[in-house]
Amino acid sequence: MTYVIAQPCVDVKDKACIEECPVDCIYEGQRSLYIHPDECVDCGACEPVCPVEAIFYEDDTPEEWKDYYKANVEFFDDLGSPGGASKLGLIERDHAFIAGLPPQNQ
Ligand code: SF4
Ligand code: SF4
């Protein structure tokens, strides 16, 4: 199980969550942030600080945003497990599903 960042983050990227994560597993893509499914320790610290309520426990992700689970997981297919987001900084791409969305939340 892991936490998932869903639609409300896309094109917003407030980044309040990054400050709260004790294991630095919230990675920044071009249009959204992504939680690393294996590095996340399920502490839940990020979820209440997101001002747009974009973060959900995997099982609690609203039905219409279930695809975001896949996006969060597959974003790391070619990154593997870097073991810390801050050293990577902005990763200049997105999961194909996110990249293909029209402008969101504006
Ligand atoms: S706090 Fe919410 S909107 Fe901001 S980056 Fe994190 S998930 Fe995205
Ligand atoms: S649940 Fe905890 S470990 Fe997982 S992304 Fe949020 S703050 Fe980080």
Tab-separated table of N, CA and C and ligand atoms in Angstrom:
chain	number	residue	atom	x	y	z
A	1	MET	N	0.837	-1.201	0.000
A	1	MET	CA	0.000	0.000	0.000
A	1	MET	C	0.871	1.249	0.000
A	2	THR	N	0.306	2.310	-0.524
A	2	THR	CA	1.063	3.554	-0.590
A	2	THR	C	0.068	4.717	-0.649
A	3	TYR	N	0.604	5.900	-0.619
A	3	TYR	CA	-0.223	7.084	-0.857
A	3	TYR	C	-0.081	7.489	-2.315
A	4	VAL	N	-1.102	8.177	-2.819
A	4	VAL	CA	-1.195	8.506	-4.239
A	4	VAL	C	-1.505	9.996	-4.385
A	5	ILE	N	-0.879	10.640	-5.344
A	5	ILE	CA	-1.220	12.039	-5.658
A	5	ILE	C	-2.116	12.034	-6.887
A	6	ALA	N	-3.267	12.658	-6.773
A	6	ALA	CA	-4.292	12.596	-7.822
A	6	ALA	C	-4.494	13.946	-8.533
A	7	GLN	N	-5.563	14.025	-9.261
A	7	GLN	CA	-5.840	15.136	-10.179
A	7	GLN	C	-5.664	16.549	-9.605
A	8	PRO	N	-6.071	16.827	-8.363
A	8	PRO	CA	-5.995	18.230	-7.907
A	8	PRO	C	-4.578	18.810	-7.892
A	9	CYS	N	-3.558	17.976	-7.920
A	9	CYS	CA	-2.173	18.483	-7.931
A	9	CYS	C	-1.734	18.948	-9.318
A	10	VAL	N	-2.337	18.400	-10.357
A	10	VAL	CA	-1.849	18.651	-11.717
A	10	VAL	C	-1.937	20.146	-12.052
A	11	ASP	N	-0.841	20.719	-12.480
A	11	ASP	CA	-0.687	22.136	-12.828
A	11	ASP	C	-0.821	23.059	-11.610
A	12	VAL	N	-0.792	22.481	-10.398
A	12	VAL	CA	-0.840	23.282	-9.166
A	12	VAL	C	0.509	23.188	-8.443
A	13	LYS	N	0.872	21.973	-8.066
A	13	LYS	CA	2.177	21.715	-7.449
A	13	LYS	C	2.531	22.688	-6.314
A	14	ASP	N	1.660	22.782	-5.371
A	14	ASP	CA	1.885	23.674	-4.227
A	14	ASP	C	3.128	23.285	-3.399
A	15	LYS	N	3.422	22.013	-3.374
A	15	LYS	CA	4.617	21.450	-2.720
A	15	LYS	C	4.629	21.459	-1.195
A	16	ALA	N	3.522	21.773	-0.568
A	16	ALA	CA	3.478	21.720	0.905
A	16	ALA	C	3.798	20.311	1.394
A	17	CYS	N	3.407	19.324	0.630
A	17	CYS	CA	3.601	17.927	1.033
A	17	CYS	C	5.073	17.556	1.170
A	18	ILE	N	5.895	18.105	0.299
A	18	ILE	CA	7.329	17.755	0.287
A	18	ILE	C	7.968	18.033	1.644
A	19	GLU	N	7.574	19.143	2.246
A	19	GLU	CA	8.148	19.546	3.542
A	19	GLU	C	7.835	18.535	4.639
A	20	GLU	N	6.715	17.830	4.492
A	20	GLU	CA	6.257	16.939	5.562
A	20	GLU	C	6.802	15.524	5.461
A	21	CYS	N	7.242	15.135	4.294
A	21	CYS	CA	7.594	13.720	4.099
A	21	CYS	C	8.916	13.369	4.791
A	22	PRO	N	8.877	12.447	5.744
A	22	PRO	CA	10.087	12.116	6.507
A	22	PRO	C	11.101	11.317	5.707
A	23	VAL	N	10.676	10.723	4.587
A	23	VAL	CA	11.604	9.901	3.808
A	23	VAL	C	11.884	10.491	2.418
A	24	ASP	N	11.440	11.730	2.175
A	24	ASP	CA	11.769	12.435	0.931
A	24	ASP	C	11.403	11.612	-0.306
A	25	CYS	N	10.163	11.068	-0.296
A	25	CYS	CA	9.774	10.184	-1.406
A	25	CYS	C	8.724	10.807	-2.324
A	26	ILE	N	8.551	12.149	-2.238
A	26	ILE	CA	7.597	12.822	-3.125
A	26	ILE	C	8.397	13.558	-4.196
A	27	TYR	N	8.309	13.052	-5.419
A	27	TYR	CA	9.142	13.518	-6.530
A	27	TYR	C	8.388	14.509	-7.403
A	28	GLU	N	9.121	15.498	-7.918
A	28	GLU	CA	8.490	16.536	-8.724
A	28	GLU	C	8.665	16.287	-10.212
A	29	GLY	N	7.531	16.107	-10.914
A	29	GLY	CA	7.536	16.040	-12.370
A	29	GLY	C	7.190	17.410	-12.928
A	30	GLN	N	6.999	17.469	-14.229
A	30	GLN	CA	6.725	18.747	-14.880
A	30	GLN	C	5.376	19.344	-14.459
A	31	ARG	N	4.331	18.522	-14.415
A	31	ARG	CA	2.987	19.045	-14.139
A	31	ARG	C	2.372	18.533	-12.849
A	32	SER	N	3.009	17.551	-12.215
A	32	SER	CA	2.445	16.969	-11.000
A	32	SER	C	3.567	16.439	-10.135
A	33	LEU	N	3.244	16.164	-8.887
A	33	LEU	CA	4.183	15.447	-8.042
A	33	LEU	C	3.757	13.985	-7.985
A	34	TYR	N	4.701	13.118	-7.643
A	34	TYR	CA	4.467	11.675	-7.650
A	34	TYR	C	5.056	11.072	-6.381
A	35	ILE	N	4.303	10.196	-5.744
A	35	ILE	CA	4.800	9.511	-4.549
A	35	ILE	C	5.394	8.162	-4.952
A	36	HIS	N	6.627	7.927	-4.517
A	36	HIS	CA	7.270	6.657	-4.847
A	36	HIS	C	6.616	5.526	-4.045
A	37	PRO	N	6.023	4.541	-4.744
A	37	PRO	CA	5.233	3.520	-4.041
A	37	PRO	C	6.056	2.636	-3.108
A	38	ASP	N	7.327	2.441	-3.399
A	38	ASP	CA	8.146	1.574	-2.544
A	38	ASP	C	8.851	2.354	-1.440
A	39	GLU	N	9.126	3.610	-1.683
A	39	GLU	CA	9.841	4.406	-0.678
A	39	GLU	C	8.889	4.997	0.365
A	40	CYS	N	7.630	5.182	0.000
A	40	CYS	CA	6.629	5.723	0.936
A	40	CYS	C	6.438	4.754	2.103
A	41	VAL	N	6.479	5.311	3.331
A	41	VAL	CA	6.324	4.460	4.522
A	41	VAL	C	4.909	4.556	5.115
A	42	ASP	N	3.985	5.099	4.328
A	42	ASP	CA	2.578	5.145	4.735
A	42	ASP	C	2.343	5.895	6.038
A	43	CYS	N	3.138	6.920	6.294
A	43	CYS	CA	2.991	7.631	7.573
A	43	CYS	C	1.772	8.551	7.570
A	44	GLY	N	1.339	8.986	6.371
A	44	GLY	CA	0.164	9.842	6.277
A	44	GLY	C	0.416	11.310	6.555
A	45	ALA	N	1.665	11.711	6.794
A	45	ALA	CA	1.955	13.100	7.157
A	45	ALA	C	1.643	14.087	6.041
A	46	CYS	N	1.778	13.650	4.800
A	46	CYS	CA	1.578	14.565	3.667
A	46	CYS	C	0.107	14.871	3.409
A	47	GLU	N	-0.742	13.910	3.685
A	47	GLU	CA	-2.146	13.998	3.259
A	47	GLU	C	-2.889	15.225	3.800
A	48	PRO	N	-2.815	15.522	5.100
A	48	PRO	CA	-3.601	16.674	5.593
A	48	PRO	C	-3.044	18.038	5.209
A	49	VAL	N	-1.786	18.128	4.784
A	49	VAL	CA	-1.226	19.457	4.480
A	49	VAL	C	-1.471	19.897	3.043
A	50	CYS	N	-1.903	18.998	2.197
A	50	CYS	CA	-2.141	19.394	0.799
A	50	CYS	C	-3.341	20.337	0.747
A	51	PRO	N	-3.142	21.580	0.286
A	51	PRO	CA	-4.225	22.569	0.319
A	51	PRO	C	-5.362	22.250	-0.646
A	52	VAL	N	-5.101	21.382	-1.628
A	52	VAL	CA	-6.151	21.064	-2.600
A	52	VAL	C	-6.648	19.619	-2.474
A	53	GLU	N	-6.241	18.949	-1.375
A	53	GLU	CA	-6.668	17.571	-1.119
A	53	GLU	C	-6.415	16.637	-2.302
A	54	ALA	N	-5.176	16.618	-2.729
A	54	ALA	CA	-4.791	15.769	-3.863
A	54	ALA	C	-4.257	14.414	-3.421
A	55	ILE	N	-3.965	14.260	-2.131
A	55	ILE	CA	-3.276	13.045	-1.670
A	55	ILE	C	-4.260	12.094	-0.987
A	56	PHE	N	-4.195	10.831	-1.411
A	56	PHE	CA	-5.107	9.811	-0.869
A	56	PHE	C	-4.345	8.543	-0.523
A	57	TYR	N	-4.804	7.868	0.509
A	57	TYR	CA	-4.333	6.513	0.751
A	57	TYR	C	-4.835	5.682	-0.424
A	58	GLU	N	-3.963	4.812	-0.898
A	58	GLU	CA	-4.283	4.034	-2.107
A	58	GLU	C	-5.726	3.547	-2.168
A	59	ASP	N	-6.188	2.885	-1.119
A	59	ASP	CA	-7.535	2.323	-1.111
A	59	ASP	C	-8.641	3.371	-1.071
A	60	ASP	N	-8.278	4.595	-0.668
A	60	ASP	CA	-9.290	5.643	-0.525
A	60	ASP	C	-9.326	6.591	-1.719
A	61	THR	N	-8.523	6.304	-2.733
A	61	THR	CA	-8.511	7.175	-3.911
A	61	THR	C	-9.884	7.134	-4.581
A	62	PRO	N	-10.502	8.295	-4.811
A	62	PRO	CA	-11.825	8.309	-5.445
A	62	PRO	C	-11.819	7.559	-6.782
A	63	GLU	N	-12.930	6.908	-7.044
A	63	GLU	CA	-13.049	6.042	-8.218
A	63	GLU	C	-12.611	6.742	-9.514
A	64	GLU	N	-13.010	7.983	-9.693
A	64	GLU	CA	-12.697	8.677	-10.955
A	64	GLU	C	-11.216	9.000	-11.094
A	65	TRP	N	-10.466	8.840	-10.014
A	65	TRP	CA	-9.027	9.153	-10.059
A	65	TRP	C	-8.162	7.910	-9.888
A	66	LYS	N	-8.747	6.731	-10.073
A	66	LYS	CA	-7.993	5.490	-9.895
A	66	LYS	C	-6.770	5.410	-10.814
A	67	ASP	N	-6.850	6.014	-12.004
A	67	ASP	CA	-5.721	5.983	-12.941
A	67	ASP	C	-4.479	6.664	-12.371
A	68	TYR	N	-4.677	7.531	-11.408
A	68	TYR	CA	-3.528	8.238	-10.841
A	68	TYR	C	-2.634	7.300	-10.025
A	69	TYR	N	-3.204	6.229	-9.531
A	69	TYR	CA	-2.371	5.234	-8.847
A	69	TYR	C	-1.335	4.690	-9.828
A	70	LYS	N	-1.809	4.307	-10.998
A	70	LYS	CA	-0.934	3.783	-12.038
A	70	LYS	C	0.124	4.824	-12.449
A	71	ALA	N	-0.320	6.062	-12.567
A	71	ALA	CA	0.609	7.128	-12.969
A	71	ALA	C	1.710	7.292	-11.936
A	72	ASN	N	1.347	7.260	-10.643
A	72	ASN	CA	2.348	7.405	-9.579
A	72	ASN	C	3.338	6.234	-9.607
A	73	VAL	N	2.842	5.041	-9.828
A	73	VAL	CA	3.714	3.859	-9.828
A	73	VAL	C	4.603	3.847	-11.071
A	74	GLU	N	3.993	4.025	-12.241
A	74	GLU	CA	4.740	3.881	-13.499
A	74	GLU	C	5.704	5.023	-13.761
A	75	PHE	N	5.481	6.157	-13.107
A	75	PHE	CA	6.422	7.277	-13.262
A	75	PHE	C	7.834	6.830	-12.901
A	76	PHE	N	7.931	5.832	-12.016
A	76	PHE	CA	9.241	5.401	-11.526
A	76	PHE	C	9.796	4.182	-12.275
A	77	ASP	N	9.107	3.764	-13.338
A	77	ASP	CA	9.554	2.578	-14.082
A	77	ASP	C	11.014	2.694	-14.512
A	78	ASP	N	11.380	3.845	-15.047
A	78	ASP	CA	12.770	3.963	-15.492
A	78	ASP	C	13.653	4.747	-14.519
A	79	LEU	N	13.078	5.190	-13.419
A	79	LEU	CA	13.888	5.887	-12.401
A	79	LEU	C	14.354	4.915	-11.323
A	80	GLY	N	13.632	3.810	-11.189
A	80	GLY	CA	13.943	2.868	-10.122
A	80	GLY	C	13.631	3.476	-8.775
A	81	SER	N	14.496	3.239	-7.809
A	81	SER	CA	14.288	3.767	-6.468
A	81	SER	C	15.468	4.673	-6.114
A	82	PRO	N	15.354	5.968	-6.450
A	82	PRO	CA	16.476	6.887	-6.239
A	82	PRO	C	16.816	7.106	-4.766
A	83	GLY	N	15.861	6.831	-3.850
A	83	GLY	CA	16.161	6.963	-2.427
A	83	GLY	C	16.184	8.389	-1.924
A	84	GLY	N	15.492	9.283	-2.611
A	84	GLY	CA	15.428	10.670	-2.147
A	84	GLY	C	15.121	11.599	-3.306
A	85	ALA	N	14.060	12.411	-3.140
A	85	ALA	CA	13.624	13.280	-4.225
A	85	ALA	C	14.454	14.552	-4.326
A	86	SER	N	14.953	15.038	-3.203
A	86	SER	CA	15.590	16.363	-3.221
A	86	SER	C	16.851	16.390	-4.084
A	87	LYS	N	17.551	15.274	-4.125
A	87	LYS	CA	18.769	15.277	-4.940
A	87	LYS	C	18.468	15.272	-6.438
A	88	LEU	N	17.278	14.858	-6.826
A	88	LEU	CA	16.901	14.875	-8.239
A	88	LEU	C	16.305	16.220	-8.658
A	89	GLY	N	15.614	16.875	-7.733
A	89	GLY	CA	14.958	18.136	-8.082
A	89	GLY	C	13.868	17.906	-9.113
A	90	LEU	N	13.656	18.901	-9.976
A	90	LEU	CA	12.608	18.798	-10.992
A	90	LEU	C	12.991	17.755	-12.040
A	91	ILE	N	12.084	16.809	-12.254
A	91	ILE	CA	12.271	15.806	-13.309
A	91	ILE	C	11.426	16.295	-14.487
A	92	GLU	N	12.052	16.613	-15.581
A	92	GLU	CA	11.366	17.362	-16.638
A	92	GLU	C	10.529	16.487	-17.565
A	93	ARG	N	9.638	15.748	-16.961
A	93	ARG	CA	8.692	14.953	-17.736
A	93	ARG	C	7.552	14.545	-16.811
A	94	ASP	N	6.552	13.867	-17.394
A	94	ASP	CA	5.428	13.351	-16.616
A	94	ASP	C	5.084	11.962	-17.120
A	95	HIS	N	4.291	11.233	-16.325
A	95	HIS	CA	3.712	9.999	-16.841
A	95	HIS	C	2.858	10.371	-18.053
A	96	ALA	N	2.814	9.499	-19.061
A	96	ALA	CA	2.099	9.796	-20.301
A	96	ALA	C	0.644	10.202	-20.056
A	97	PHE	N	0.028	9.584	-19.065
A	97	PHE	CA	-1.367	9.902	-18.737
A	97	PHE	C	-1.508	11.363	-18.274
A	98	ILE	N	-0.585	11.806	-17.444
A	98	ILE	CA	-0.613	13.189	-16.957
A	98	ILE	C	-0.230	14.153	-18.089
A	99	ALA	N	0.792	13.781	-18.847
A	99	ALA	CA	1.271	14.644	-19.927
A	99	ALA	C	0.168	14.895	-20.963
A	100	GLY	N	-0.729	13.931	-21.132
A	100	GLY	CA	-1.770	14.055	-22.137
A	100	GLY	C	-3.013	14.797	-21.682
A	101	LEU	N	-3.057	15.190	-20.415
A	101	LEU	CA	-4.237	15.902	-19.918
A	101	LEU	C	-4.263	17.328	-20.442
A	102	PRO	N	-5.452	17.864	-20.721
A	102	PRO	CA	-5.548	19.297	-21.018
A	102	PRO	C	-5.213	20.070	-19.743
A	103	PRO	N	-4.972	21.383	-19.842
A	103	PRO	CA	-4.659	22.162	-18.634
A	103	PRO	C	-5.694	21.920	-17.537
A	104	GLN	N	-5.201	21.716	-16.294
A	104	GLN	CA	-6.067	21.352	-15.173
A	104	GLN	C	-6.048	22.438	-14.086
A	105	ASN	N	-7.122	22.511	-13.336
A	105	ASN	CA	-7.152	23.297	-12.084
A	105	ASN	C	-6.752	24.758	-12.271
A	106	GLN	N	-7.147	25.343	-13.410
A	106	GLN	CA	-6.755	26.736	-13.636
A	106	GLN	C	-7.974	27.620	-13.827
B	1	SF4	S1	0.706	19.621	-1.446
B	1	SF4	FE1	-0.852	18.785	-2.833
B	1	SF4	S2	-0.917	20.171	-4.581
B	1	SF4	FE2	0.935	20.533	-3.431
B	1	SF4	S3	2.472	19.311	-4.470
B	1	SF4	FE3	1.720	18.129	-2.766
B	1	SF4	S4	0.054	16.920	-3.659
B	1	SF4	FE4	0.498	18.550	-5.091
B	2	SF4	S1	2.629	8.981	3.461
B	2	SF4	FE1	4.469	9.658	4.556
B	2	SF4	S2	6.123	8.611	3.531
B	2	SF4	FE2	4.379	8.472	2.181
B	2	SF4	S3	4.588	10.213	0.801
B	2	SF4	FE3	3.303	10.871	2.500
B	2	SF4	S4	4.691	11.807	3.979
B	2	SF4	FE4	5.923	10.589	2.540
